PDB file of C-alpha atoms in Angstrom:
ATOM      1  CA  UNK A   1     -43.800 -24.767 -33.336  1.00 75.00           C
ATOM      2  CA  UNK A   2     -42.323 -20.869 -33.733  1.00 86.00           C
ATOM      3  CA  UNK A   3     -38.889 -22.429 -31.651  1.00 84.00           C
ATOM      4  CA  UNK A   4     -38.633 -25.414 -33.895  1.00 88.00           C
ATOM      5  CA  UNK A   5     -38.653 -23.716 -36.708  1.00 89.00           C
ATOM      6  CA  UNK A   6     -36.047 -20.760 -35.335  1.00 87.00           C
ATOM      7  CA  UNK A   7     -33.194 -24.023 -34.072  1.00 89.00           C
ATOM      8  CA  UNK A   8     -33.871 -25.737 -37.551  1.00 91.00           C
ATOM      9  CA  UNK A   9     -33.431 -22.308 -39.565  1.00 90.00           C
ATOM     10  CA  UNK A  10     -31.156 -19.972 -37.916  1.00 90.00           C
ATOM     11  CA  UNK A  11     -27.648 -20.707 -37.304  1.00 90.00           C
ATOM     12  CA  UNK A  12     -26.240 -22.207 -34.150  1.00 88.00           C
ATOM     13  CA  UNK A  13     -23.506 -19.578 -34.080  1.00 90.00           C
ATOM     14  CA  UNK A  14     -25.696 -16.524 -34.978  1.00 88.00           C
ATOM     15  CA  UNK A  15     -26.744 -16.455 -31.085  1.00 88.00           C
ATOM     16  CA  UNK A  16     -28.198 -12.463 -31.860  1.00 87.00           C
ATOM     17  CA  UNK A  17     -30.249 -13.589 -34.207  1.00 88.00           C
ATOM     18  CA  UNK A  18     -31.489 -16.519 -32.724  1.00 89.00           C
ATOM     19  CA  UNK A  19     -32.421 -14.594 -29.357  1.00 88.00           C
ATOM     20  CA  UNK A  20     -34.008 -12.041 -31.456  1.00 86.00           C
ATOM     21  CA  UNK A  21     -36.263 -14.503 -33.105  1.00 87.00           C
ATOM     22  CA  UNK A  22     -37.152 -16.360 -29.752  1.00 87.00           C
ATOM     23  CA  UNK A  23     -38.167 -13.292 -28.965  1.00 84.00           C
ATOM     24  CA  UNK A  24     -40.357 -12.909 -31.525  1.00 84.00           C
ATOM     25  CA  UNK A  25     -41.745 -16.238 -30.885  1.00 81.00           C
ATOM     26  CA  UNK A  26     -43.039 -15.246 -27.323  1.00 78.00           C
ATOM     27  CA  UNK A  27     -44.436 -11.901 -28.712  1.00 77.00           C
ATOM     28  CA  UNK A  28     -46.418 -13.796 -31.179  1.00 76.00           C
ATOM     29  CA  UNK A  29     -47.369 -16.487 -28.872  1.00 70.00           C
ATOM     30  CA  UNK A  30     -47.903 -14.763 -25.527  1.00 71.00           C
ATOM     31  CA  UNK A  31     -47.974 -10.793 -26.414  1.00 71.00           C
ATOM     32  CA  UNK A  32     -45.302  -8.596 -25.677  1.00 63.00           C
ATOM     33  CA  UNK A  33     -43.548  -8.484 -22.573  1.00 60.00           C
ATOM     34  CA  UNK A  34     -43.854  -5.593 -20.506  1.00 63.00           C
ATOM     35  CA  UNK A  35     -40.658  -4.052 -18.912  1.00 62.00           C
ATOM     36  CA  UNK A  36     -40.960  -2.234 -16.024  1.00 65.00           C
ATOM     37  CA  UNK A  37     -38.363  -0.046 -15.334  1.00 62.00           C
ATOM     38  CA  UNK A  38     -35.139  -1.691 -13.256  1.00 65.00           C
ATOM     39  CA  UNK A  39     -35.900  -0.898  -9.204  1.00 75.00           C
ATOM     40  CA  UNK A  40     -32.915   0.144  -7.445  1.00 74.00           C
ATOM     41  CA  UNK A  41     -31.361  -3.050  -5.067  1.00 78.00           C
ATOM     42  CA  UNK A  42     -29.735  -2.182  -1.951  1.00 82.00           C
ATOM     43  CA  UNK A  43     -26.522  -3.630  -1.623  1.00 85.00           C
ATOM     44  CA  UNK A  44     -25.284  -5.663   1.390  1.00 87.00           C
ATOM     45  CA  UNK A  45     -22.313  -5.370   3.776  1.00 87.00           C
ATOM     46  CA  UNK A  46     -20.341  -7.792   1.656  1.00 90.00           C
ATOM     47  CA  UNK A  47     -20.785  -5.746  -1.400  1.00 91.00           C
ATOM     48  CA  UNK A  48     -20.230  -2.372   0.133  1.00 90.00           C
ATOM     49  CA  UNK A  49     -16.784  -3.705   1.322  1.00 91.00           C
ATOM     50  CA  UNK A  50     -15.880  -4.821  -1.742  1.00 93.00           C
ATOM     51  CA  UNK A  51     -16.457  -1.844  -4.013  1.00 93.00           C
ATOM     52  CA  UNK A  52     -14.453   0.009  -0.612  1.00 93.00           C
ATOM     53  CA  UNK A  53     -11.915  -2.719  -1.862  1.00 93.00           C
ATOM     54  CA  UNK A  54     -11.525  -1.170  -4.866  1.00 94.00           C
ATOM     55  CA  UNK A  55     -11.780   2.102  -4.774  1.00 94.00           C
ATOM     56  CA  UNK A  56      -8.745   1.954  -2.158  1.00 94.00           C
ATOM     57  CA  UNK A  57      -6.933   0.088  -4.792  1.00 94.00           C
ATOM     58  CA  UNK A  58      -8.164   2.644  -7.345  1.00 95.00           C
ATOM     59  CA  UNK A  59      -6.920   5.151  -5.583  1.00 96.00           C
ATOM     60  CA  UNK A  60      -4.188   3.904  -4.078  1.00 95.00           C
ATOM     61  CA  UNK A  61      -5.258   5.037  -0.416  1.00 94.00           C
ATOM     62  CA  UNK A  62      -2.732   3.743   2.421  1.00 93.00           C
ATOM     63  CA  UNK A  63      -4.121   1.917   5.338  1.00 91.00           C
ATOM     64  CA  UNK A  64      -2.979   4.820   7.821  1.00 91.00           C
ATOM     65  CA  UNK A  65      -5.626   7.455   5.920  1.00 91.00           C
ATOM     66  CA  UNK A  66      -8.451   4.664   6.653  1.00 91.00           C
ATOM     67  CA  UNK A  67      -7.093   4.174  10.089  1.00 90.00           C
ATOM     68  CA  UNK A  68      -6.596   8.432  10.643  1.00 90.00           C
ATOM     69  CA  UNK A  69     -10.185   9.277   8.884  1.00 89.00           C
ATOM     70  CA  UNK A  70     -11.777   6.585  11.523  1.00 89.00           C
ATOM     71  CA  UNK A  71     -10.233   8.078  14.699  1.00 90.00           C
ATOM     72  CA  UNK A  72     -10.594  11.457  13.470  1.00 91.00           C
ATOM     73  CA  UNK A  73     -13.189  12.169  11.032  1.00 88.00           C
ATOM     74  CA  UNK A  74     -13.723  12.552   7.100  1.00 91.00           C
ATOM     75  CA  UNK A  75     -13.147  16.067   7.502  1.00 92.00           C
ATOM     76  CA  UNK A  76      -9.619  16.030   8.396  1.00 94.00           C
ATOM     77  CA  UNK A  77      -8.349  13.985   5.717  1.00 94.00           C
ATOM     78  CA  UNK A  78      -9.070  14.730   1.854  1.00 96.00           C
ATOM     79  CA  UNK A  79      -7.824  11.448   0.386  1.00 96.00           C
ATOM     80  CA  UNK A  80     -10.915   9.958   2.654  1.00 94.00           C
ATOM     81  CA  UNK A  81     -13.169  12.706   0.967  1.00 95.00           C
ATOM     82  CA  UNK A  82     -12.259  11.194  -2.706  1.00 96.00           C
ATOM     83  CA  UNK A  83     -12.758   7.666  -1.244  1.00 95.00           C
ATOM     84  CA  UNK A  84     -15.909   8.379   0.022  1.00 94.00           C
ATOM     85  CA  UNK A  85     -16.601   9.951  -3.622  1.00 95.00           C
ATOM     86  CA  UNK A  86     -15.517   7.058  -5.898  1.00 96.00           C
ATOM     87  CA  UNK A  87     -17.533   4.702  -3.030  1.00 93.00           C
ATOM     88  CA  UNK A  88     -20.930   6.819  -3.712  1.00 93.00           C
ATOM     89  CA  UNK A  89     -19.896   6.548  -7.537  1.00 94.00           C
ATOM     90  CA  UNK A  90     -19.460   3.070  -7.871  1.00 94.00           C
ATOM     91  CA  UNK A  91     -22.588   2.231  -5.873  1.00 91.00           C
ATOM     92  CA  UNK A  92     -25.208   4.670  -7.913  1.00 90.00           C
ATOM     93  CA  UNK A  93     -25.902   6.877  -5.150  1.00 90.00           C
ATOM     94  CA  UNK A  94     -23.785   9.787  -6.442  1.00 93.00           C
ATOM     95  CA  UNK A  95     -22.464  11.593  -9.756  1.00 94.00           C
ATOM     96  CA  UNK A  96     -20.474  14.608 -10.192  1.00 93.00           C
ATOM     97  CA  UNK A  97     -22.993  16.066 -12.503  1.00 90.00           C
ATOM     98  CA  UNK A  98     -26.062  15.205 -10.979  1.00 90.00           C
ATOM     99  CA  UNK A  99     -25.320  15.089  -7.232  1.00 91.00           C
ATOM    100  CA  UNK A 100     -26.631  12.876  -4.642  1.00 90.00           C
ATOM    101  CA  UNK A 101     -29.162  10.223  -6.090  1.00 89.00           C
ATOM    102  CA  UNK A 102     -31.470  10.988  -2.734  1.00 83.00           C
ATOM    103  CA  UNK A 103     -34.146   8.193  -3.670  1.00 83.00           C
ATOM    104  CA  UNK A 104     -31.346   5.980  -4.063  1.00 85.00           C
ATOM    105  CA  UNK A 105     -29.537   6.648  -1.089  1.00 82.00           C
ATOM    106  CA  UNK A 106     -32.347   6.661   0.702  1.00 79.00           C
ATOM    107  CA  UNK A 107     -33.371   2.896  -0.690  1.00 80.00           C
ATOM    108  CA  UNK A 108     -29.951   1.859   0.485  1.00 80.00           C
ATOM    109  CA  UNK A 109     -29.811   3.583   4.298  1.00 75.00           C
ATOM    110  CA  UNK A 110     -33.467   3.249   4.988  1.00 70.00           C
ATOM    111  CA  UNK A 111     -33.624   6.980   4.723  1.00 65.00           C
ATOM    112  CA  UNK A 112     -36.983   9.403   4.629  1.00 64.00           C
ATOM    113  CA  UNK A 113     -37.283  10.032   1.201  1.00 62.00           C
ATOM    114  CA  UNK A 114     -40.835  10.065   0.932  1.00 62.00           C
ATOM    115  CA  UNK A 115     -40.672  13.183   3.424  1.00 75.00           C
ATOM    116  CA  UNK A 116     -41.012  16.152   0.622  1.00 80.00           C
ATOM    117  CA  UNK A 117     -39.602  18.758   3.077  1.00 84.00           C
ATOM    118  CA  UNK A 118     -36.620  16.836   3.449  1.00 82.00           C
ATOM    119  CA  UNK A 119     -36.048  16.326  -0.583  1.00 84.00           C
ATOM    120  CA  UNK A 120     -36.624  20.102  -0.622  1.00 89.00           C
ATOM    121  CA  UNK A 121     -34.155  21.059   2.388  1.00 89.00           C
ATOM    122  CA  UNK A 122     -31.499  19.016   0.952  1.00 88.00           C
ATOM    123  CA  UNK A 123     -32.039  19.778  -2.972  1.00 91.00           C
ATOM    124  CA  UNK A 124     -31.180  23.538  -1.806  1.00 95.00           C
ATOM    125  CA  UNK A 125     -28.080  22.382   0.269  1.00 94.00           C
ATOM    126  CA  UNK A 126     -27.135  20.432  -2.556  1.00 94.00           C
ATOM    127  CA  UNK A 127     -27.182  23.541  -4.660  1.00 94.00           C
ATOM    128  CA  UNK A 128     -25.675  26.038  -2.614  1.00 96.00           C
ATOM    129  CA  UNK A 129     -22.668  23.914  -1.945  1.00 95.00           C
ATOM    130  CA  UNK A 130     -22.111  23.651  -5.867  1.00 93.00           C
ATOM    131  CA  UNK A 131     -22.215  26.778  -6.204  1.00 94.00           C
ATOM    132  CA  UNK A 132     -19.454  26.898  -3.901  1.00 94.00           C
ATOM    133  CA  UNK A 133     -17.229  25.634  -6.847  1.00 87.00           C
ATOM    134  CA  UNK A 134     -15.197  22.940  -4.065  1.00 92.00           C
ATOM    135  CA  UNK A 135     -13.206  20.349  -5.680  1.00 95.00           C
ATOM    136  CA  UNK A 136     -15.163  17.170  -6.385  1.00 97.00           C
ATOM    137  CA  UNK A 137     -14.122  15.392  -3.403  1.00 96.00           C
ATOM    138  CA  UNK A 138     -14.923  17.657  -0.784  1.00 96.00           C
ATOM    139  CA  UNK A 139     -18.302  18.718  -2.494  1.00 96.00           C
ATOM    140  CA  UNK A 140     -19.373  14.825  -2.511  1.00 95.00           C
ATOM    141  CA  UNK A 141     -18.079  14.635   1.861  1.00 94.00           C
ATOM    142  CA  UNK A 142     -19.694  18.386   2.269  1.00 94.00           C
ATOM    143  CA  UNK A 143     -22.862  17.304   0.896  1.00 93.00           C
ATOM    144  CA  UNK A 144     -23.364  13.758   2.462  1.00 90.00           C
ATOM    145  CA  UNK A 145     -21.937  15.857   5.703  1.00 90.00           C
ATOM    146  CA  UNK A 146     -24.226  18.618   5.268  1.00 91.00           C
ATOM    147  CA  UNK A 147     -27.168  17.726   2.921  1.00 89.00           C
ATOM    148  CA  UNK A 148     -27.975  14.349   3.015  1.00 84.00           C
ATOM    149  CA  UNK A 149     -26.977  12.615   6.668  1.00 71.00           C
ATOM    150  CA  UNK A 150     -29.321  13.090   9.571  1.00 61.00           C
ATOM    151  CA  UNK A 151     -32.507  12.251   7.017  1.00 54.00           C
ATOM    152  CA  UNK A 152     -29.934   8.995   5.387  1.00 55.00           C
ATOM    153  CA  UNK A 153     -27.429   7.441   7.145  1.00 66.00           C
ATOM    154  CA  UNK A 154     -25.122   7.545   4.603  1.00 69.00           C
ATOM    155  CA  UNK A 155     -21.798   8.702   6.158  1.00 76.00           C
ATOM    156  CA  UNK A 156     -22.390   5.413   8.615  1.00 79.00           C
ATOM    157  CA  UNK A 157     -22.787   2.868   5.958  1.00 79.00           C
ATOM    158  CA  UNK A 158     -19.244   3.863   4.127  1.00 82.00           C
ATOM    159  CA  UNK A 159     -17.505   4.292   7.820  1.00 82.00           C
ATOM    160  CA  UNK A 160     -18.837   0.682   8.494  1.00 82.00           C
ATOM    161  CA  UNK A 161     -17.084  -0.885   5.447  1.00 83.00           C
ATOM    162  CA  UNK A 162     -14.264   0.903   6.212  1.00 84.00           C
ATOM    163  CA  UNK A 163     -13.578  -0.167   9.740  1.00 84.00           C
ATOM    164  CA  UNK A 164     -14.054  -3.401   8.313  1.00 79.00           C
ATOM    165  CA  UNK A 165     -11.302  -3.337   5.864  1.00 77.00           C
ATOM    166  CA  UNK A 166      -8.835  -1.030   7.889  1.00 70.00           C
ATOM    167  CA  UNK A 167      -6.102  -2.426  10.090  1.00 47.00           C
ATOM    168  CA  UNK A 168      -5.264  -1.095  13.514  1.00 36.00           C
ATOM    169  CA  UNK A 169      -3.152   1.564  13.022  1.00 40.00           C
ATOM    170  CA  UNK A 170      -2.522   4.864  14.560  1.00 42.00           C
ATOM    171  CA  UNK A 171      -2.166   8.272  12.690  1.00 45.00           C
ATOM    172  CA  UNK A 172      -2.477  11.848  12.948  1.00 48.00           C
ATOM    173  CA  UNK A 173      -4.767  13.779  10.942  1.00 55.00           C
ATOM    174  CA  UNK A 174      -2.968  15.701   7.523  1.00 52.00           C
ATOM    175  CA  UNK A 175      -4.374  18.856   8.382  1.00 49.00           C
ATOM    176  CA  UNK A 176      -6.284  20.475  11.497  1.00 40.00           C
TER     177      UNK A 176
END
């Protein structure tokens, strides 16, 4: 058969080229195979604590920012604003260049994304805060603060990995 012939003639180390011709077996045999485009996978508590994990490490962010931004809010603390930023990043829901991945986020938080008013509303918060020209940090907090939360629960998934990694401590915000 198409296999047998592709293990007796090509290489045991030329794994490319075997694949390839596999490949080409099952085309020929069973007609091509038809990729759909990937589907976006929400991820789970687990996973959402450990990409927190690292963008702490990333970042460097002490334990008394996670513990200060918990007691008193996002807003208050811009090294939480940057960790909320890399978090989005690192989980597909955000890019500096193309903004808030709503269908995405909307996957992950069981959000309303079907609802075309909302995409609307928060397409032209999205914009007018960019035009704002805020740092990247506060323009990723501003718009999940602003744009995005109320429709997607966003804000509540990241605050519930962080109280899971934080420690008890108490802290004062870095500015009022």
């Amino acid at each position: 058969c198409c296999l047998r012939e592709v293990t007796a003639r090509v290489p045991q180390r030329a794994v490319c080229r075997r694949a390839d011709a596999a490949i080409g077996c099952f085309n020929q045999h069973y007609g091509h195979f038809k990729v759909k485009s990937p589907k976006f996978v929400p991820f789970t508590e687990l996973q959402h604590e450990q990409i927190l994990r690292e963008c702490i490490d990333v970042l460097r962010i002490p334990q008394t920012i996670i513990a200060g931004y918990l007691k008193h809010g996002i807003e208050h603390y811009p090294e939480a604003q940057c960790l909320l930023r890399c978090f989005l990043i690192r989980e597909g829901l955000y890019t500096d260049a193309g903004g808030p991945d709503l269908h995405r986020m909307s996957v992950q938080c069981e959000g309303n994304y079907s609802d075309e008013q909302f995409r609307r509303k928060a397409s032209k918060c999205v914009g007018k805060l960019q035009k704002q020209c805020l740092d990247k940090c506060e323009l990723a907090f501003r718009i999940c603060d602003e744009c995005i939360t109320g429709e997607v629960q966003l804000l509540s998934v990241f605050v519930g990995a962080s109280k899971s990694t934080s420690n008890s401590v108490t802290v004062s915000p870095s500015r009022t």
